[in-house]
mmCIF file of C-alpha atoms in Angstrom:
data_model
loop_
_atom_site.group_PDB
_atom_site.id
_atom_site.type_symbol
_atom_site.label_atom_id
_atom_site.label_comp_id
_atom_site.label_asym_id
_atom_site.label_seq_id
_atom_site.Cartn_x
_atom_site.Cartn_y
_atom_site.Cartn_z
ATOM 1 C CA MET A 1 -81.652 38.980 275.674
ATOM 2 C CA PHE A 2 -82.200 38.693 271.931
ATOM 3 C CA VAL A 3 -85.245 37.568 269.976
ATOM 4 C CA ALA A 4 -85.781 36.827 266.272
ATOM 5 C CA VAL A 5 -88.833 38.859 265.274
ATOM 6 C CA GLU A 6 -90.766 38.078 262.090
ATOM 7 C CA MET A 7 -91.528 41.160 260.060
ATOM 8 C CA VAL A 8 -92.939 42.007 256.651
ATOM 9 C CA ASP A 9 -91.975 45.083 254.700
ATOM 10 C CA THR A 10 -91.889 46.423 251.161
ATOM 11 C CA VAL A 11 -88.295 47.063 250.091
ATOM 12 C CA ARG A 12 -87.469 49.564 247.378
ATOM 13 C CA ILE A 13 -84.395 48.794 245.246
ATOM 14 C CA PRO A 14 -83.299 51.802 243.136
ATOM 15 C CA PRO A 15 -82.307 51.044 239.505
ATOM 16 C CA TRP A 16 -78.575 51.663 240.069
ATOM 17 C CA ASN A 17 -78.538 48.623 242.377
ATOM 18 C CA PHE A 18 -80.138 46.274 239.849
ATOM 19 C CA GLN A 19 -76.777 44.728 238.931
ATOM 20 C CA ARG A 20 -76.236 43.487 242.498
ATOM 21 C CA GLN A 21 -77.299 40.116 243.799
ATOM 22 C CA PHE A 22 -80.975 40.571 244.631
ATOM 23 C CA ASN A 23 -80.782 39.026 248.101
ATOM 24 C CA GLU A 24 -77.792 41.142 249.034
ATOM 25 C CA ALA A 25 -79.470 44.318 247.866
ATOM 26 C CA ILE A 26 -82.577 43.449 249.923
ATOM 27 C CA ALA A 27 -80.464 42.631 252.991
ATOM 28 C CA GLU A 28 -78.564 45.909 252.709
ATOM 29 C CA GLU A 29 -81.745 47.972 252.399
ATOM 30 C CA LEU A 30 -83.317 46.241 255.409
ATOM 31 C CA ASN A 31 -80.224 46.781 257.526
ATOM 32 C CA LYS A 32 -80.047 50.404 256.423
ATOM 33 C CA LYS A 33 -83.633 50.890 257.543
ATOM 34 C CA LEU A 34 -83.672 48.986 260.842
ATOM 35 C CA ALA A 35 -80.174 48.461 262.330
ATOM 36 C CA ASN A 36 -79.600 50.349 265.603
ATOM 37 C CA LYS A 37 -83.177 51.652 265.569
ATOM 38 C CA VAL A 38 -85.914 51.047 268.121
ATOM 39 C CA VAL A 39 -89.219 49.746 266.760
ATOM 40 C CA TYR A 40 -92.164 50.781 268.939
ATOM 41 C CA GLN A 41 -93.331 47.901 271.184
ATOM 42 C CA VAL A 42 -90.729 45.543 269.680
ATOM 43 C CA GLY A 43 -87.236 46.512 270.809
ATOM 44 C CA LEU A 44 -83.817 47.601 269.557
ATOM 45 C CA CYS A 45 -83.103 46.084 266.133
ATOM 46 C CA ILE A 46 -79.593 44.672 265.749
ATOM 47 C CA CYS A 47 -79.202 43.000 262.347
ATOM 48 C CA LEU A 48 -80.974 40.823 259.796
ATOM 49 C CA TYR A 49 -81.323 37.159 260.818
ATOM 50 C CA ASP A 50 -82.624 35.731 257.533
ATOM 51 C CA ILE A 51 -85.094 36.286 254.689
ATOM 52 C CA THR A 52 -87.965 33.786 254.770
ATOM 53 C CA LYS A 53 -89.995 34.781 251.691
ATOM 54 C CA LEU A 54 -89.657 37.110 248.743
ATOM 55 C CA GLU A 55 -92.834 37.989 246.915
ATOM 56 C CA ASP A 56 -93.062 39.299 243.359
ATOM 57 C CA SER A 57 -91.330 42.582 242.548
ATOM 58 C CA TYR A 58 -93.296 45.418 240.998
ATOM 59 C CA ILE A 59 -92.315 48.594 239.190
ATOM 60 C CA PHE A 60 -94.718 51.520 239.503
ATOM 61 C CA PRO A 61 -95.313 54.300 236.985
ATOM 62 C CA GLY A 62 -93.139 57.347 237.574
ATOM 63 C CA ASP A 63 -90.595 55.461 239.708
ATOM 64 C CA GLY A 64 -87.919 53.298 238.102
ATOM 65 C CA ALA A 65 -87.199 51.344 241.285
ATOM 66 C CA SER A 66 -88.486 47.855 242.057
ATOM 67 C CA HIS A 67 -90.723 47.282 245.069
ATOM 68 C CA THR A 68 -90.711 43.858 246.710
ATOM 69 C CA LYS A 69 -92.664 42.609 249.688
ATOM 70 C CA VAL A 70 -90.211 40.726 251.904
ATOM 71 C CA HIS A 71 -90.926 38.400 254.837
ATOM 72 C CA PHE A 72 -87.865 38.263 257.064
ATOM 73 C CA ARG A 73 -86.646 37.736 260.637
ATOM 74 C CA TYR A 74 -84.655 40.382 262.448
ATOM 75 C CA VAL A 75 -82.497 40.016 265.559
ATOM 76 C CA VAL A 76 -83.981 42.335 268.189
ATOM 77 C CA PHE A 77 -82.692 43.178 271.651
ATOM 78 C CA HIS A 78 -85.708 42.663 273.898
ATOM 79 C CA PRO A 79 -84.947 41.127 277.313
ATOM 80 C CA PHE A 80 -87.850 39.279 278.907
ATOM 81 C CA LEU A 81 -89.288 40.294 282.271
ATOM 82 C CA ASP A 82 -87.164 39.130 285.228
ATOM 83 C CA GLU A 83 -84.161 38.401 283.033
ATOM 84 C CA ILE A 84 -80.749 38.813 284.653
ATOM 85 C CA LEU A 85 -78.323 41.067 282.761
ATOM 86 C CA VAL A 86 -74.812 42.350 283.416
ATOM 87 C CA GLY A 87 -73.883 45.900 282.433
ATOM 88 C CA LYS A 88 -71.588 48.788 283.376
ATOM 89 C CA ILE A 89 -72.575 51.742 285.570
ATOM 90 C CA LYS A 90 -72.658 54.821 283.360
ATOM 91 C CA TYR A 91 -73.385 57.400 286.081
ATOM 92 C CA CYS A 92 -75.577 57.961 289.159
ATOM 93 C CA SER A 93 -78.166 60.667 289.622
ATOM 94 C CA GLN A 94 -81.129 61.455 291.861
ATOM 95 C CA GLU A 95 -83.249 59.305 289.513
ATOM 96 C CA GLY A 96 -81.169 56.253 290.293
ATOM 97 C CA VAL A 97 -78.256 54.323 288.818
ATOM 98 C CA HIS A 98 -77.892 54.522 285.037
ATOM 99 C CA VAL A 99 -76.503 51.318 283.493
ATOM 100 C CA SER A 100 -75.219 50.757 279.972
ATOM 101 C CA LEU A 101 -74.661 47.590 277.926
ATOM 102 C CA GLY A 102 -72.462 49.306 275.318
ATOM 103 C CA PHE A 103 -74.969 48.876 272.522
ATOM 104 C CA PHE A 104 -77.914 49.940 274.700
ATOM 105 C CA ASP A 105 -77.748 52.778 277.196
ATOM 106 C CA ASP A 106 -81.176 53.564 278.589
ATOM 107 C CA ILE A 107 -81.318 51.338 281.646
ATOM 108 C CA VAL A 108 -82.220 52.878 285.018
ATOM 109 C CA ILE A 109 -82.321 51.311 288.451
ATOM 110 C CA PRO A 110 -84.586 53.589 290.527
ATOM 111 C CA PRO A 111 -83.613 54.359 294.148
ATOM 112 C CA GLU A 112 -86.326 52.132 295.637
ATOM 113 C CA SER A 113 -84.920 49.090 293.789
ATOM 114 C CA LEU A 114 -81.410 49.456 295.188
ATOM 115 C CA GLN A 115 -80.144 47.266 298.022
ATOM 116 C CA GLN A 116 -81.600 48.948 301.127
ATOM 117 C CA PRO A 117 -80.536 51.006 302.960
ATOM 118 C CA ALA A 118 -79.019 53.204 300.246
ATOM 119 C CA LYS A 119 -78.128 56.885 300.194
ATOM 120 C CA PHE A 120 -77.033 59.327 297.510
ATOM 121 C CA ASP A 121 -73.658 60.965 298.111
ATOM 122 C CA GLU A 122 -74.119 64.471 296.674
ATOM 123 C CA ALA A 123 -70.424 65.351 296.751
ATOM 124 C CA GLU A 124 -69.313 62.418 294.633
ATOM 125 C CA GLN A 125 -72.651 62.007 292.769
ATOM 126 C CA VAL A 126 -72.733 58.320 293.570
ATOM 127 C CA TRP A 127 -75.215 55.941 295.232
ATOM 128 C CA VAL A 128 -73.975 54.054 298.293
ATOM 129 C CA TRP A 129 -75.241 50.831 299.867
ATOM 130 C CA GLU A 130 -74.934 51.060 303.657
ATOM 131 C CA TYR A 131 -74.297 47.419 304.396
ATOM 132 C CA GLU A 132 -74.745 46.490 308.049
ATOM 133 C CA THR A 133 -72.859 43.615 309.617
ATOM 134 C CA ASP A 134 -72.160 42.732 313.243
ATOM 135 C CA GLU A 135 -68.811 44.521 313.019
ATOM 136 C CA GLY A 136 -70.377 47.787 311.863
ATOM 137 C CA ALA A 137 -71.653 49.519 308.724
ATOM 138 C CA HIS A 138 -69.718 49.260 305.447
ATOM 139 C CA ASP A 139 -70.318 51.849 302.759
ATOM 140 C CA LEU A 140 -70.327 50.140 299.372
ATOM 141 C CA TYR A 141 -69.979 52.704 296.583
ATOM 142 C CA MET A 142 -71.531 52.215 293.150
ATOM 143 C CA ASP A 143 -68.758 53.743 291.072
ATOM 144 C CA GLN A 144 -68.770 54.600 287.385
ATOM 145 C CA GLY A 145 -67.500 51.877 285.080
ATOM 146 C CA GLU A 146 -68.148 49.047 287.533
ATOM 147 C CA ASP A 147 -69.808 45.850 286.295
ATOM 148 C CA ILE A 148 -73.277 45.433 287.755
ATOM 149 C CA ARG A 149 -75.720 42.502 287.650
ATOM 150 C CA PHE A 150 -79.419 43.449 287.685
ATOM 151 C CA ARG A 151 -82.878 41.982 287.001
ATOM 152 C CA VAL A 152 -85.199 43.561 284.418
ATOM 153 C CA THR A 153 -88.428 44.662 286.098
ATOM 154 C CA ASP A 154 -90.125 46.839 283.506
ATOM 155 C CA GLU A 155 -89.818 48.269 280.027
ATOM 156 C CA VAL A 156 -91.178 51.563 278.711
ATOM 157 C CA PHE A 157 -91.716 52.284 275.046
ATOM 158 C CA GLN A 158 -92.243 55.887 274.026
ATOM 159 C CA ASP A 159 -93.538 56.826 270.628
ATOM 160 C CA THR A 160 -91.061 59.410 269.357
ATOM 161 C CA SER A 161 -92.668 59.881 265.938
ATOM 162 C CA PRO A 162 -92.702 63.512 264.835
ATOM 163 C CA THR A 163 -95.905 65.307 265.889
ATOM 164 C CA GLY A 164 -98.131 67.070 263.372
ATOM 165 C CA PRO A 165 -97.850 70.787 262.481
ATOM 166 C CA SER A 166 -100.535 72.052 264.946
ATOM 167 C CA ALA A 167 -98.874 70.376 267.932
ATOM 168 C CA ALA A 168 -95.456 71.646 266.828
ATOM 169 C CA ALA A 169 -96.709 75.251 266.744
ATOM 170 C CA THR A 170 -97.947 75.153 270.350
ATOM 171 C CA ASP A 171 -94.705 73.436 271.442
ATOM 172 C CA THR A 172 -92.449 76.091 269.936
ATOM 173 C CA SER A 173 -94.425 78.935 271.493
ATOM 174 C CA ALA A 174 -94.346 77.369 274.990
ATOM 175 C CA ALA A 175 -90.922 75.710 275.129
ATOM 176 C CA PRO A 176 -88.170 78.254 274.343
ATOM 177 C CA GLY A 177 -89.118 80.390 277.338
ATOM 178 C CA ALA A 178 -89.068 77.412 279.719
ATOM 179 C CA GLU A 179 -85.850 75.608 278.748
ATOM 180 C CA GLY A 180 -83.046 76.020 276.237
ATOM 181 C CA GLY A 181 -83.688 72.789 274.348
ATOM 182 C CA GLN A 182 -86.378 70.097 274.442
ATOM 183 C CA LYS A 183 -85.155 67.027 276.320
ATOM 184 C CA LYS A 184 -85.062 64.029 273.977
ATOM 185 C CA GLU A 185 -87.103 61.129 275.292
ATOM 186 C CA ALA A 186 -85.551 57.697 274.975
ATOM 187 C CA PRO A 187 -87.743 55.500 272.769
ATOM 188 C CA TYR A 188 -87.039 52.387 274.830
ATOM 189 C CA THR A 189 -86.133 52.371 278.516
ATOM 190 C CA LEU A 190 -85.530 49.430 280.825
ATOM 191 C CA LEU A 191 -86.105 49.545 284.569
ATOM 192 C CA GLY A 192 -84.130 47.201 286.749
ATOM 193 C CA THR A 193 -83.673 46.127 290.344
ATOM 194 C CA ILE A 194 -80.702 44.998 292.402
ATOM 195 C CA SER A 195 -82.533 44.415 295.689
ATOM 196 C CA GLU A 196 -81.911 40.655 295.770
ATOM 197 C CA PRO A 197 -79.014 38.499 296.977
ATOM 198 C CA GLY A 198 -76.540 38.126 294.150
ATOM 199 C CA LEU A 199 -77.517 41.378 292.407
ATOM 200 C CA GLY A 200 -75.500 44.559 292.347
ATOM 201 C CA LEU A 201 -71.815 45.102 291.693
ATOM 202 C CA LEU A 202 -70.072 41.837 290.775
ATOM 203 C CA SER A 203 -67.307 42.676 293.220
ATOM 204 C CA TRP A 204 -69.819 42.540 296.111
ATOM 205 C CA TRP A 205 -70.526 38.829 295.572
ATOM 206 C CA ASN A 206 -67.203 37.419 294.306
ATOM 207 C CA SER A 207 -65.475 36.393 297.517
ATOM 208 C CA MET B 1 -85.602 33.352 271.616
ATOM 209 C CA LEU B 2 -81.990 33.480 270.560
ATOM 210 C CA SER B 3 -79.002 32.635 272.716
ATOM 211 C CA ASN B 4 -76.139 35.120 272.976
ATOM 212 C CA TYR B 5 -73.982 32.568 271.180
ATOM 213 C CA GLU B 6 -76.268 32.528 268.097
ATOM 214 C CA VAL B 7 -76.224 36.317 267.855
ATOM 215 C CA TYR B 8 -72.451 36.403 268.406
ATOM 216 C CA GLN B 9 -71.974 33.868 265.604
ATOM 217 C CA LEU B 10 -74.271 35.767 263.258
ATOM 218 C CA LEU B 11 -72.495 39.064 263.844
ATOM 219 C CA THR B 12 -69.009 37.554 263.457
ATOM 220 C CA ASP B 13 -70.031 35.937 260.141
ATOM 221 C CA LEU B 14 -71.604 39.180 258.956
ATOM 222 C CA LYS B 15 -68.444 41.074 259.854
ATOM 223 C CA GLU B 16 -66.337 38.603 257.820
ATOM 224 C CA GLN B 17 -68.674 38.944 254.847
ATOM 225 C CA ARG B 18 -68.580 42.729 254.952
ATOM 226 C CA LYS B 19 -64.811 42.762 255.283
ATOM 227 C CA ASP B 20 -64.474 40.695 252.080
ATOM 228 C CA SER B 21 -66.809 42.813 249.982
ATOM 229 C CA GLY B 22 -65.241 45.978 251.390
ATOM 230 C CA LYS B 23 -66.351 48.797 249.142
ATOM 231 C CA ASN B 24 -69.530 50.284 250.542
ATOM 232 C CA LYS B 25 -69.552 49.812 254.270
ATOM 233 C CA HIS B 26 -68.592 53.416 254.914
ATOM 234 C CA SER B 27 -71.523 54.967 253.072
ATOM 235 C CA ALA B 28 -73.818 57.053 255.262
ATOM 236 C CA GLY B 29 -76.588 54.471 255.403
ATOM 237 C CA GLN B 30 -74.306 51.708 256.717
ATOM 238 C CA GLN B 31 -73.040 53.629 259.710
ATOM 239 C CA ASN B 32 -75.871 52.476 261.986
ATOM 240 C CA LEU B 33 -75.213 48.841 261.172
ATOM 241 C CA ASN B 34 -71.485 49.312 261.758
ATOM 242 C CA THR B 35 -72.073 50.970 265.114
ATOM 243 C CA ILE B 36 -74.532 48.421 266.460
ATOM 244 C CA MET B 37 -72.424 45.491 265.220
ATOM 245 C CA TYR B 38 -69.259 46.882 266.813
ATOM 246 C CA GLU B 39 -70.899 47.614 270.170
ATOM 247 C CA THR B 40 -72.806 44.334 270.360
ATOM 248 C CA LEU B 41 -69.710 42.295 269.448
ATOM 249 C CA LYS B 42 -67.711 44.209 272.040
ATOM 250 C CA TYR B 43 -70.294 43.384 274.715
ATOM 251 C CA LEU B 44 -70.736 39.727 273.742
ATOM 252 C CA SER B 45 -67.013 38.994 273.420
ATOM 253 C CA LYS B 46 -66.713 39.603 277.166
ATOM 254 C CA THR B 47 -69.417 37.061 278.002
ATOM 255 C CA PRO B 48 -69.153 33.235 278.141
ATOM 256 C CA CYS B 49 -70.856 32.883 274.729
ATOM 257 C CA SER B 50 -67.662 33.929 272.933
ATOM 258 C CA ARG B 51 -66.067 30.655 274.028
ATOM 259 C CA GLN B 52 -68.992 28.428 273.013
ATOM 260 C CA ASN B 53 -69.524 26.386 269.858
ATOM 261 C CA PRO B 54 -72.459 24.318 268.547
ATOM 262 C CA GLU B 55 -71.294 21.109 270.275
ATOM 263 C CA THR B 56 -70.966 22.687 273.710
ATOM 264 C CA VAL B 57 -74.447 24.173 273.375
ATOM 265 C CA LYS B 58 -75.875 20.787 272.327
ATOM 266 C CA ASN B 59 -74.050 19.001 275.175
ATOM 267 C CA PHE B 60 -75.297 21.587 277.603
ATOM 268 C CA LEU B 61 -78.930 21.121 276.582
ATOM 269 C CA THR B 62 -78.595 17.331 276.818
ATOM 270 C CA THR B 63 -77.128 17.484 280.318
ATOM 271 C CA MET B 64 -79.902 19.881 281.399
ATOM 272 C CA VAL B 65 -82.716 17.488 280.442
ATOM 273 C CA PRO B 66 -83.075 15.656 283.797
ATOM 274 C CA HIS B 67 -83.371 18.935 285.744
ATOM 275 C CA LYS B 68 -86.659 20.002 284.133
ATOM 276 C CA LEU B 69 -85.822 23.681 283.728
ATOM 277 C CA THR B 70 -87.870 26.101 281.659
ATOM 278 C CA LYS B 71 -86.528 27.417 278.348
ATOM 279 C CA ALA B 72 -85.870 30.851 279.869
ATOM 280 C CA GLU B 73 -83.905 29.338 282.777
ATOM 281 C CA LYS B 74 -81.730 27.196 280.502
ATOM 282 C CA LEU B 75 -81.110 30.226 278.278
ATOM 283 C CA GLN B 76 -79.924 32.299 281.235
ATOM 284 C CA LEU B 77 -77.638 29.513 282.471
ATOM 285 C CA LEU B 78 -76.182 29.230 278.964
ATOM 286 C CA ASN B 79 -75.656 32.976 278.615
ATOM 287 C CA HIS B 80 -74.200 33.630 282.065
ATOM 288 C CA ARG B 81 -72.422 30.388 283.060
ATOM 289 C CA PRO B 82 -73.099 30.842 286.829
ATOM 290 C CA GLU B 83 -70.447 29.527 289.180
ATOM 291 C CA THR B 84 -72.112 30.093 292.556
ATOM 292 C CA ALA B 85 -75.323 28.946 294.234
ATOM 293 C CA VAL B 86 -76.497 32.576 294.615
ATOM 294 C CA GLU B 87 -76.432 33.051 290.824
ATOM 295 C CA ILE B 88 -78.353 29.814 290.276
ATOM 296 C CA GLN B 89 -81.012 31.006 292.715
ATOM 297 C CA LEU B 90 -81.392 34.221 290.749
ATOM 298 C CA MET B 91 -81.853 32.467 287.424
ATOM 299 C CA VAL B 92 -83.976 29.471 288.458
ATOM 300 C CA GLU B 93 -87.390 30.433 289.782
ATOM 301 C CA GLU B 94 -88.303 29.050 293.217
ATOM 302 C CA SER B 95 -85.029 27.176 293.324
ATOM 303 C CA GLU B 96 -85.368 26.481 297.061
ATOM 304 C CA GLU B 97 -88.532 24.458 296.413
ATOM 305 C CA ARG B 98 -87.490 22.795 293.168
ATOM 306 C CA LEU B 99 -83.836 21.991 293.866
ATOM 307 C CA SER B 100 -82.120 20.618 296.949
ATOM 308 C CA GLU B 101 -78.658 21.857 297.912
ATOM 309 C CA GLU B 102 -76.975 18.847 296.299
ATOM 310 C CA GLN B 103 -78.926 19.402 293.109
ATOM 311 C CA ILE B 104 -77.808 23.036 293.011
ATOM 312 C CA GLU B 105 -74.190 21.916 293.475
ATOM 313 C CA GLU B 106 -74.674 19.317 290.734
ATOM 314 C CA LEU B 107 -76.081 22.008 288.440
ATOM 315 C CA ILE B 108 -73.094 24.302 289.080
ATOM 316 C CA GLN B 109 -70.725 21.403 288.445
ATOM 317 C CA LYS B 110 -72.392 20.505 285.134
ATOM 318 C CA VAL B 111 -72.516 24.131 283.968
ATOM 319 C CA THR B 112 -68.870 24.801 284.710
ATOM 320 C CA ASP B 113 -67.813 21.487 283.134
ATOM 321 C CA VAL B 114 -69.799 21.600 279.912
ATOM 322 C CA LEU B 115 -69.484 25.305 279.144
ATOM 323 C CA PRO B 116 -65.941 26.600 278.568
ATOM 324 C CA GLY B 117 -64.801 29.105 281.154
ATOM 325 C CA ASP B 118 -62.537 32.135 281.097
ATOM 326 C CA PRO B 119 -58.977 30.733 280.781
ATOM 327 C CA GLU B 120 -57.567 33.722 282.685
ATOM 328 C CA GLN B 121 -59.783 33.127 285.689
ATOM 329 C CA GLU B 122 -59.430 29.387 285.991
ATOM 330 C CA GLY B 123 -56.323 27.434 286.828
ATOM 331 C CA SER B 124 -57.679 23.923 286.049
ATOM 332 C CA THR B 125 -55.736 21.884 283.484
ATOM 333 C CA PRO B 126 -57.381 21.182 280.092
ATOM 334 C CA SER B 127 -56.946 17.399 280.466
ATOM 335 C CA ASN B 128 -59.198 17.335 283.542
ATOM 336 C CA GLU B 129 -61.984 19.099 281.666
ATOM 337 C CA ALA B 130 -61.739 16.708 278.711
ATOM 338 C CA GLU B 131 -62.130 13.699 281.015
ATOM 339 C CA MET B 132 -65.170 15.249 282.729
ATOM 340 C CA GLU B 133 -66.899 15.912 279.400
ATOM 341 C CA GLU B 134 -66.487 12.321 278.244
ATOM 342 C CA GLY B 135 -67.959 11.095 281.516
ATOM 343 C CA ILE B 136 -71.061 13.243 281.073
ATOM 344 C CA ASP B 137 -71.597 12.197 277.440
ATOM 345 C CA GLN B 138 -71.736 8.547 278.494
#
C-alpha cells in the first residue's frame, strides 16, 4: 500500500527559522509542502520517511532565506496493481460503488467489475448483487459504511495544474452557461474490482 | 515497499514527537500533515499491523521462507493476516498450481500463529499461542 519514494528538492528556510535545529526546520518545510498532496504519477504523499543527504546551503542576493538541496525519502500511498485492499463504501451511484480508505477517497468500482449479476436500486441508490443459489435468488445490498475488500485494477493520474491565461479565458466564456460550477477532477483515482471469490463485502464471506 | 506496520510505527513516533514540542502544530501550514496523519492512523489502527512489532515481523518472514512467495505476496499476507483459504487464493498468484490444499492450510496456520490477532475476535488462550511460537522458532 505504501512506498518510500526518493525525491530531491530545494528547501527554503526563512531567516526567522534560523534558530531552529536545521534538520527539524527542513523536515517541517518538506511536510508543509508535500503532506496530504498528490504528486503527479507518484501517489498521495503521507509524511517524511527520512533525509538521506543535505547539500550545501546558499543565500541569494535580495532574499535573506537559505536554500538547501535536500535528498530525502517520502512515504507515499501508491498501491501496486492487483493489490488487495479493504475500505468502506462511501456511496453508490450509476458510475459504480465509491469506496473510501479514510485518508484516500477516490476509489471507484465500476458496474462491470461488480459480482455479476448486479443491478442498481434507484429508490435506495444502492448496488445489489443478485446471488443465485439452488434455493432461490438472494439480494445482497452494498450499503453505505460497510467494509469492502477489493482488488486494484487501474490507477488514473490527472494533471490538475492551473492552466495558462488563454485557456482560462475560453473556459470562463463557455462554462458558466453550461453548469453552475466546474467539477473538480480528482488528481489520483483508483479503479477496483470485486468480481472474484473472496472480494466484496466482508460480511458476504465470513461464515 | 513499506509494510503497513512500518508506516504505522513512523506515524505513531511522529505524533509523539509533535505532541512533545507542542507549539506550532496548529499553524496553517501544518494542517495538511495533521489531517493525513490522523486519517492514516485511524485506518491503520483497525488493521492487523497495529498489533505487530519488529520481532513478529521478523518471525513471520523466517517462517515464510520455505514457501517461496514473492515479496508482494508476503507483504499482503503481513498486512491482511488472512484466516481463510479464499483470502490466501486472492493474495497468492496461481495458488491452485503452486500450493496444495495442505500447504494452504499450513500457510493459514502459520499466519494466524505468528501474527497477533484481534483479541476481541479470538477466544484462544494466550498460553497456547506462546507454545506454538516456540515450536516454530525451533
